[in-house]
XYZ file of C-alpha atoms in Angstrom:
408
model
C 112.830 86.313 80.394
C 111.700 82.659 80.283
C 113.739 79.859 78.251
C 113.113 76.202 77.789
C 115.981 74.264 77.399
C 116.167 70.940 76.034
C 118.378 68.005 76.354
C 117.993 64.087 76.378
C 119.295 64.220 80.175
C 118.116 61.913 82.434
C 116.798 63.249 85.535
C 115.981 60.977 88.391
C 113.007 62.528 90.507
C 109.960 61.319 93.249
C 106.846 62.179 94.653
C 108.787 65.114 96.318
C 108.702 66.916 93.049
C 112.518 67.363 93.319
C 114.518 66.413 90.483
C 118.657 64.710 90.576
C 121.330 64.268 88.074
C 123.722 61.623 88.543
C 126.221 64.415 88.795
C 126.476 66.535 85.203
C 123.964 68.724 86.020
C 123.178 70.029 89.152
C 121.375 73.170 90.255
C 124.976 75.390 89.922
C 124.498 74.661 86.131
C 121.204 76.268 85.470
C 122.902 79.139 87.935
C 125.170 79.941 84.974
C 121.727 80.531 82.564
C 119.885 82.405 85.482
C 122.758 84.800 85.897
C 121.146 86.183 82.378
C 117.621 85.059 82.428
C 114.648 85.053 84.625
C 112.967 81.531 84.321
C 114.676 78.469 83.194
C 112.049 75.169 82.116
C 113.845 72.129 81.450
C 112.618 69.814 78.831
C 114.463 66.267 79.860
C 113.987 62.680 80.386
C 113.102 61.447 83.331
C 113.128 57.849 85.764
C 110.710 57.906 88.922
C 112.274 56.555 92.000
C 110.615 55.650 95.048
C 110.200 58.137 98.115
C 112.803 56.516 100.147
C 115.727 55.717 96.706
C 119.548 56.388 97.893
C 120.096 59.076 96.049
C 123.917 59.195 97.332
C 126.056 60.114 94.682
C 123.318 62.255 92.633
C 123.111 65.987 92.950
C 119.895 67.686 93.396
C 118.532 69.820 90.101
C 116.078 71.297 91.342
C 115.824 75.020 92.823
C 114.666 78.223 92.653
C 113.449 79.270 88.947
C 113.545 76.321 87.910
C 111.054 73.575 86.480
C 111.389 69.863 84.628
C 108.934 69.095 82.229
C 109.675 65.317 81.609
C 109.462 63.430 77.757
C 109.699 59.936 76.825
C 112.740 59.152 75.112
C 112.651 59.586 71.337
C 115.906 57.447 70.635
C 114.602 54.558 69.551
C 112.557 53.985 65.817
C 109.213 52.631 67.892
C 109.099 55.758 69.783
C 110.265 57.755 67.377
C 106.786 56.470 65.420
C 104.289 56.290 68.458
C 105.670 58.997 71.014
C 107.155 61.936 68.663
C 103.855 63.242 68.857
C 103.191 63.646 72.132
C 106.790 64.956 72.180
C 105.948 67.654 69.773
C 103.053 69.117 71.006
C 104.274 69.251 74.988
C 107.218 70.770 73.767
C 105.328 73.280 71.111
C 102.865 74.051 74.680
C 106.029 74.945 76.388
C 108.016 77.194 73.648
C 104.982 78.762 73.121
C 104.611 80.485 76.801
C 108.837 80.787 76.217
C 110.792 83.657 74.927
C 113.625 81.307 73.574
C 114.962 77.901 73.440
C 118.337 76.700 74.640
C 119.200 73.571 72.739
C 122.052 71.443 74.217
C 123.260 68.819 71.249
C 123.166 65.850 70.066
C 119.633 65.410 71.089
C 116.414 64.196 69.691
C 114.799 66.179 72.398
C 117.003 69.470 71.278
C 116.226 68.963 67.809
C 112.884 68.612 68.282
C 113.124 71.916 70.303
C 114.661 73.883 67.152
C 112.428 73.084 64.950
C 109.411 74.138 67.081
C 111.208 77.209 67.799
C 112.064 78.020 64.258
C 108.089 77.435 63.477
C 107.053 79.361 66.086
C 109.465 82.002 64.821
C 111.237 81.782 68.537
C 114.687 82.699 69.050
C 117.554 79.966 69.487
C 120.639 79.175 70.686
C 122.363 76.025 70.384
C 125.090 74.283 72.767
C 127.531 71.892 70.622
C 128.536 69.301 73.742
C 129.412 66.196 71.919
C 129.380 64.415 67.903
C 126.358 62.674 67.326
C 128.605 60.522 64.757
C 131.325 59.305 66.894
C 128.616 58.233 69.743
C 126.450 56.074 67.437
C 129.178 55.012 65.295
C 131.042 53.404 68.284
C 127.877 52.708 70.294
C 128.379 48.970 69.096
C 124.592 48.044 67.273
C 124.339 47.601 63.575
C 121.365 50.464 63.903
C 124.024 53.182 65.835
C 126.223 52.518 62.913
C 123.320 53.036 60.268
C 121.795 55.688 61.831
C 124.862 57.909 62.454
C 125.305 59.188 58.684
C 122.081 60.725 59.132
C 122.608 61.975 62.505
C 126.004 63.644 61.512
C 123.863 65.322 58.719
C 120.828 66.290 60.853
C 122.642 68.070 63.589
C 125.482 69.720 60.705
C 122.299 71.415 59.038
C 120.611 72.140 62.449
C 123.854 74.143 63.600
C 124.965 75.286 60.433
C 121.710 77.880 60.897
C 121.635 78.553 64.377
C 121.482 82.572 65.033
C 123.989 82.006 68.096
C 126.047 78.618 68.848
C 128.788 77.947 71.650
C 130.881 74.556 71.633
C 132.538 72.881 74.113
C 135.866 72.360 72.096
C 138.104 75.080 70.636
C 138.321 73.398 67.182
C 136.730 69.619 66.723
C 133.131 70.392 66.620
C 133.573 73.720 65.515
C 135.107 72.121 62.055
C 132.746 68.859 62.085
C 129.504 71.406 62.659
C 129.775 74.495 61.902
C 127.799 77.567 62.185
C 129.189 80.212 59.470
C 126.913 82.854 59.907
C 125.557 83.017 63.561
C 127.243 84.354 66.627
C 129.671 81.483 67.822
C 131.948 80.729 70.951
C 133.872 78.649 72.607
C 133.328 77.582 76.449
C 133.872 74.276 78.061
C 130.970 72.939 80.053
C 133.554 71.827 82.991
C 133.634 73.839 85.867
C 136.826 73.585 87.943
C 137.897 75.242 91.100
C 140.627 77.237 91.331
C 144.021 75.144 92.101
C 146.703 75.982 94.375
C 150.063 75.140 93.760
C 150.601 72.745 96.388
C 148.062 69.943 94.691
C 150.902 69.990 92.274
C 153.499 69.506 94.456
C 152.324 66.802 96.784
C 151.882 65.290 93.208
C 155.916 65.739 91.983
C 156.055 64.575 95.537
C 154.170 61.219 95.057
C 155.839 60.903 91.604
C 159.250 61.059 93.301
C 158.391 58.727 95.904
C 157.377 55.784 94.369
C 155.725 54.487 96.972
C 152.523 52.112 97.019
C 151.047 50.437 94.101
C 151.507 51.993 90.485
C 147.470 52.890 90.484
C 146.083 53.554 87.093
C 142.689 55.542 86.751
C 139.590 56.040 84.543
C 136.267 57.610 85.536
C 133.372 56.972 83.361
C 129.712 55.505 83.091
C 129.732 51.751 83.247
C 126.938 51.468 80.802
C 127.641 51.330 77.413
C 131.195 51.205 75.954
C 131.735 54.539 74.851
C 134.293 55.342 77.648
C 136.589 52.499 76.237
C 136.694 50.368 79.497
C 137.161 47.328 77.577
C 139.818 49.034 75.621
C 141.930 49.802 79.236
C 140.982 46.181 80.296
C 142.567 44.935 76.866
C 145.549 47.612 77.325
C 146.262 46.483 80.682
C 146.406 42.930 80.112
C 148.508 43.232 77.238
C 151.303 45.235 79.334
C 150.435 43.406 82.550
C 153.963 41.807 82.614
C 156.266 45.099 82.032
C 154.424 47.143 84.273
C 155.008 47.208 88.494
C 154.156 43.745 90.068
C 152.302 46.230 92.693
C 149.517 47.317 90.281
C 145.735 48.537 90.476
C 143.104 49.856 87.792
C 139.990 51.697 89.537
C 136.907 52.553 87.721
C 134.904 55.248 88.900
C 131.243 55.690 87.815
C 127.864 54.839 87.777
C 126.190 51.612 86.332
C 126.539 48.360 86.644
C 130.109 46.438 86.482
C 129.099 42.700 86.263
C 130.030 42.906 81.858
C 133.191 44.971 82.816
C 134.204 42.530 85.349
C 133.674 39.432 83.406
C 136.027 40.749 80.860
C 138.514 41.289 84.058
C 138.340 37.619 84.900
C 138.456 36.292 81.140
C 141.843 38.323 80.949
C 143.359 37.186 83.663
C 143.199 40.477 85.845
C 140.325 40.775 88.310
C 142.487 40.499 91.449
C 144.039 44.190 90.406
C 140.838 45.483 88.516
C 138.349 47.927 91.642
C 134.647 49.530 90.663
C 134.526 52.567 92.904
C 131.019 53.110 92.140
C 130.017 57.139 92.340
C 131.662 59.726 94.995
C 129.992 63.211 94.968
C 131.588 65.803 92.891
C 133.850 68.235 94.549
C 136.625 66.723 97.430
C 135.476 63.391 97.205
C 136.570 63.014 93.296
C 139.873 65.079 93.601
C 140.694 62.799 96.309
C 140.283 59.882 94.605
C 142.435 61.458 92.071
C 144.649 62.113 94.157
C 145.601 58.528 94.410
C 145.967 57.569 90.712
C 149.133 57.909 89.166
C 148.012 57.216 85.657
C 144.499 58.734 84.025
C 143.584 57.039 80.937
C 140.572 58.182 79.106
C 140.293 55.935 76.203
C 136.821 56.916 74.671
C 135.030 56.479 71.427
C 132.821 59.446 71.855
C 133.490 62.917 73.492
C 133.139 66.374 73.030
C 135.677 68.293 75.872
C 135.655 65.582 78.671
C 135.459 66.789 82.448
C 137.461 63.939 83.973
C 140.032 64.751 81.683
C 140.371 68.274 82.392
C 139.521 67.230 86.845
C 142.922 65.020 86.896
C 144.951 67.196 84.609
C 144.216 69.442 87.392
C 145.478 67.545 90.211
C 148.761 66.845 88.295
C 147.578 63.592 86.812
C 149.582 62.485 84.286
C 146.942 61.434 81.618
C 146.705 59.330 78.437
C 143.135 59.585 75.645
C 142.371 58.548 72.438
C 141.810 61.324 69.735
C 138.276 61.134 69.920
C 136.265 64.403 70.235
C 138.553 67.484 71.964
C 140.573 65.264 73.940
C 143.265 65.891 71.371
C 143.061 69.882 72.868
C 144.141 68.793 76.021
C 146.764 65.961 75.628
C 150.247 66.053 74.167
C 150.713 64.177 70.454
C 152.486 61.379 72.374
C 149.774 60.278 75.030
C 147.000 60.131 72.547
C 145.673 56.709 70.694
C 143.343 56.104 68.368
C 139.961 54.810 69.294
C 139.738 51.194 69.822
C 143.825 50.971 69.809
C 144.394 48.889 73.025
C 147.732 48.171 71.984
C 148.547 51.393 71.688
C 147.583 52.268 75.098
C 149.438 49.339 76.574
C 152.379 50.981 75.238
C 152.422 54.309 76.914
C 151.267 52.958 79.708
C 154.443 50.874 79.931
C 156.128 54.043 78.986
C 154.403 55.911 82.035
C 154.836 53.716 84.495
C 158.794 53.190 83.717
C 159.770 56.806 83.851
C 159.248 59.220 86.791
C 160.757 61.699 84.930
C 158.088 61.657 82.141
C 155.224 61.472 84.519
C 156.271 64.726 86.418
C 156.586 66.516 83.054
C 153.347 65.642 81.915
C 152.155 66.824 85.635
C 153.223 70.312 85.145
C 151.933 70.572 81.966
C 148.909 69.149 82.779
C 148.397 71.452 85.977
C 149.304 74.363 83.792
C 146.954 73.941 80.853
C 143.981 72.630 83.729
C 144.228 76.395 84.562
C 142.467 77.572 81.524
C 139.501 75.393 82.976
C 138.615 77.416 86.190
C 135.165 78.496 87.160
C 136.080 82.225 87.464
C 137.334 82.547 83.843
C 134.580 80.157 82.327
C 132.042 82.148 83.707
C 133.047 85.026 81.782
C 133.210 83.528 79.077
C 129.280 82.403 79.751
C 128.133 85.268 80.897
C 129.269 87.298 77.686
C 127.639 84.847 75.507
C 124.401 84.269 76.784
C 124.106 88.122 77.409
C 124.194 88.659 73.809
C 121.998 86.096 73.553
C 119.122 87.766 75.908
C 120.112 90.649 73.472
C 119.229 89.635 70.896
C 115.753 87.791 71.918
C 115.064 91.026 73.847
C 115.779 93.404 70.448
C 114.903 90.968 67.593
C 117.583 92.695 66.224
C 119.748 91.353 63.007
C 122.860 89.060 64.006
C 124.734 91.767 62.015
C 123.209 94.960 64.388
C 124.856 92.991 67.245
C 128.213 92.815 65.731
C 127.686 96.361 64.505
C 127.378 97.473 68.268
C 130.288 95.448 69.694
C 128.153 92.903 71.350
C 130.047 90.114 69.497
C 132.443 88.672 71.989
């Protein structure tokens, strides 16, 4: 069985033909669709790089079963007016040879790829990652802000008749778009490995020991704003003076930190303010965890963040704003409202003045990171999309499945 699925991805690829993610999806991702189906195509954006590009910190896409089928970007109103058609019709070419279409959202590209589908009377499944409001609402341009109302309702009345639907979150998108009649589940898209206990206790041991600077965290892209880095700048400088004279705040994540680091110097705190740039995924990242004591994750947009769920399974303690599912994850008191640096720069005054709290919040974090691992995920996966390739295979009514227990 052959699907196209379509996101507005970037994919960095060269003359080799082989295609890299900066690290969100690598080749283990489509493994979890080709567990179920025979051919995956992937309809994306893409950047050419030259032959010889350092593609350190990337992950390679590309593998067996697998093929890219690059788009121009349809995010912007010009090529929204002089590119959609070119869009359409590579993408109609492509659903057409298809048996289904996987549709990971908020995406022009995805959308695009639904309404083909449901044209070409193709079956579809839609993947809820993220809220198209909360990322152009808090994107920062006049345009984000005008454009998300109609976004919000696009993507509500896309999912709201979707045959089969799976979210990231256990309740935020679920209630903001919901899907009331088709086949619907919850699975995070983060895949974690499978914890021992002792990553818990060298961190109660590090808690307990006190030793080296207090080391704050935050991984996140550098471009844009919609990880809140200028909202933990902000935060930091405002508690500067009632948290530990011995103090760091490390970025980690692609793009370029000149803007970030301007703000650093304008607040006074570029001597204790580090851009890690990108470590693979895997060992590298948990080890750079390893050696925060505080994650903060102050975003305006989300849906069920990774490097939330990564350092709440090395023990982190961890503080988020309510956007997205972060509020699934977090206890009442570590959570701010977007944009509410003063509100940060309290609990992290908070965290850093009681060892006590922070090796609470590390067991409970380690605990509820559990829920996260690979091996249970993929069960969760697997079950969907099988019902999926059910139905596509049968054409049978959503109702026959749920008749015959396929419903999980």
């Amino acid at each position: 069985m052959h699907v196209v699925w379509a996101h507005d991805h970037t994919f960095y690829f060269n003359e080799s033909g082989k295609f890299y993610s900066g690290g969100k999806l690598p080749y283990t991702v489509w493994e979890r669709y080709l567990n179920v189906f025979d051919r995956l195509t992937v309809a994306c954006r893409g950047k050419r790089t030259q032959a010889d590009a350092d593609m350190s910190g990337k992950t390679l896409s590309s593998g067996p079963n697998v093929d890219f089928v690059v788009l121009p970007s349809l995010s912007n109103p010009v090529n929204r007016l002089t590119k959609r058609g070119y869009v359409e019709q590579t993408l109609t070419d492509q659903i057409r040879k298809a048996d289904a279409v996987i549709a990971r959202m908020p995406s022009e590209i995805g959308a695009e790829a639904i309404r083909i589908a449901k044209r070409l009377g193709k079956p579809y499944a839609v993947e809820m990652v993220a809220c198209a409001w909360d990322g152009l609402w808090n994107y920062g341009s006049l345009q984000g802000k005008l454009y998300a109302p109609i976004a919000l309702w696009k993507n509500r009345r896309l999912v709201k008749h979707a045959p089969f639907a799976v979210y990231v979150t256990e309740r935020f998108l679920q209630e903001r778009y919901p899907c009331p009649k088709g086949h619907t589940a919850s699975c995070s898209n983060v895949e974690l490995p499978s914890v021992g206990e002792e990553v818990l206790q060298q961190r109660l041991a590090r808690i307990q020991g006190g030793e080296g600077p207090f080391t704050i965290g935050l991984i996140g892209s550098l471009n844009g704003r919609s990880k809140g880095i200028d909202i933990a700048l902000r935060a930091i400088a405002m508690a500067r003076a009632q948290l530990p004279e011995a103090i760091s705040f490390r970025v980690l994540g692609d793009g370029n930190a000149a803007r970030w680091q301007q703000q650093a110097d304008k607040l006074g705190i570029s001597e204790i303010v580090s851009f890690d740039g990108v470590l693979p995924s895997g060992a590298a990242v948990h080890e750079w965890l390893d050696d925060i004591d505080v994650y903060i994750q102050p975003s305006f947009q989300e849906g069920l963040p990774r490097a939330t769920i990564e350092a709440m399974s090395r023990g982190c303690p961890t503080l988020g704003s309510t956007a997205g599912g972060i509020p699934e994850l977090l206890d009442e008191e570590c959570l701010h409202r977007p944009g509410q640096a003063a509100a940060l720069a309290r609990q992290l005054i908070r965290s850093a003045a009681s060892a006590d709290w922070r090796s609470e919040q590390a067991e409970r974090n380690f605990s509820l990171a559990g829920a996260y691992t690979k091996e249970r995920l993929d069960v969760k996966r697997h079950v969907f999309w099988r019902a999926f390739s059910h139905y596509v295979r049968s054409g049978q009514a959503l109702s026959e499945l749920r008749t015959e227990g396929v419903n999980a």
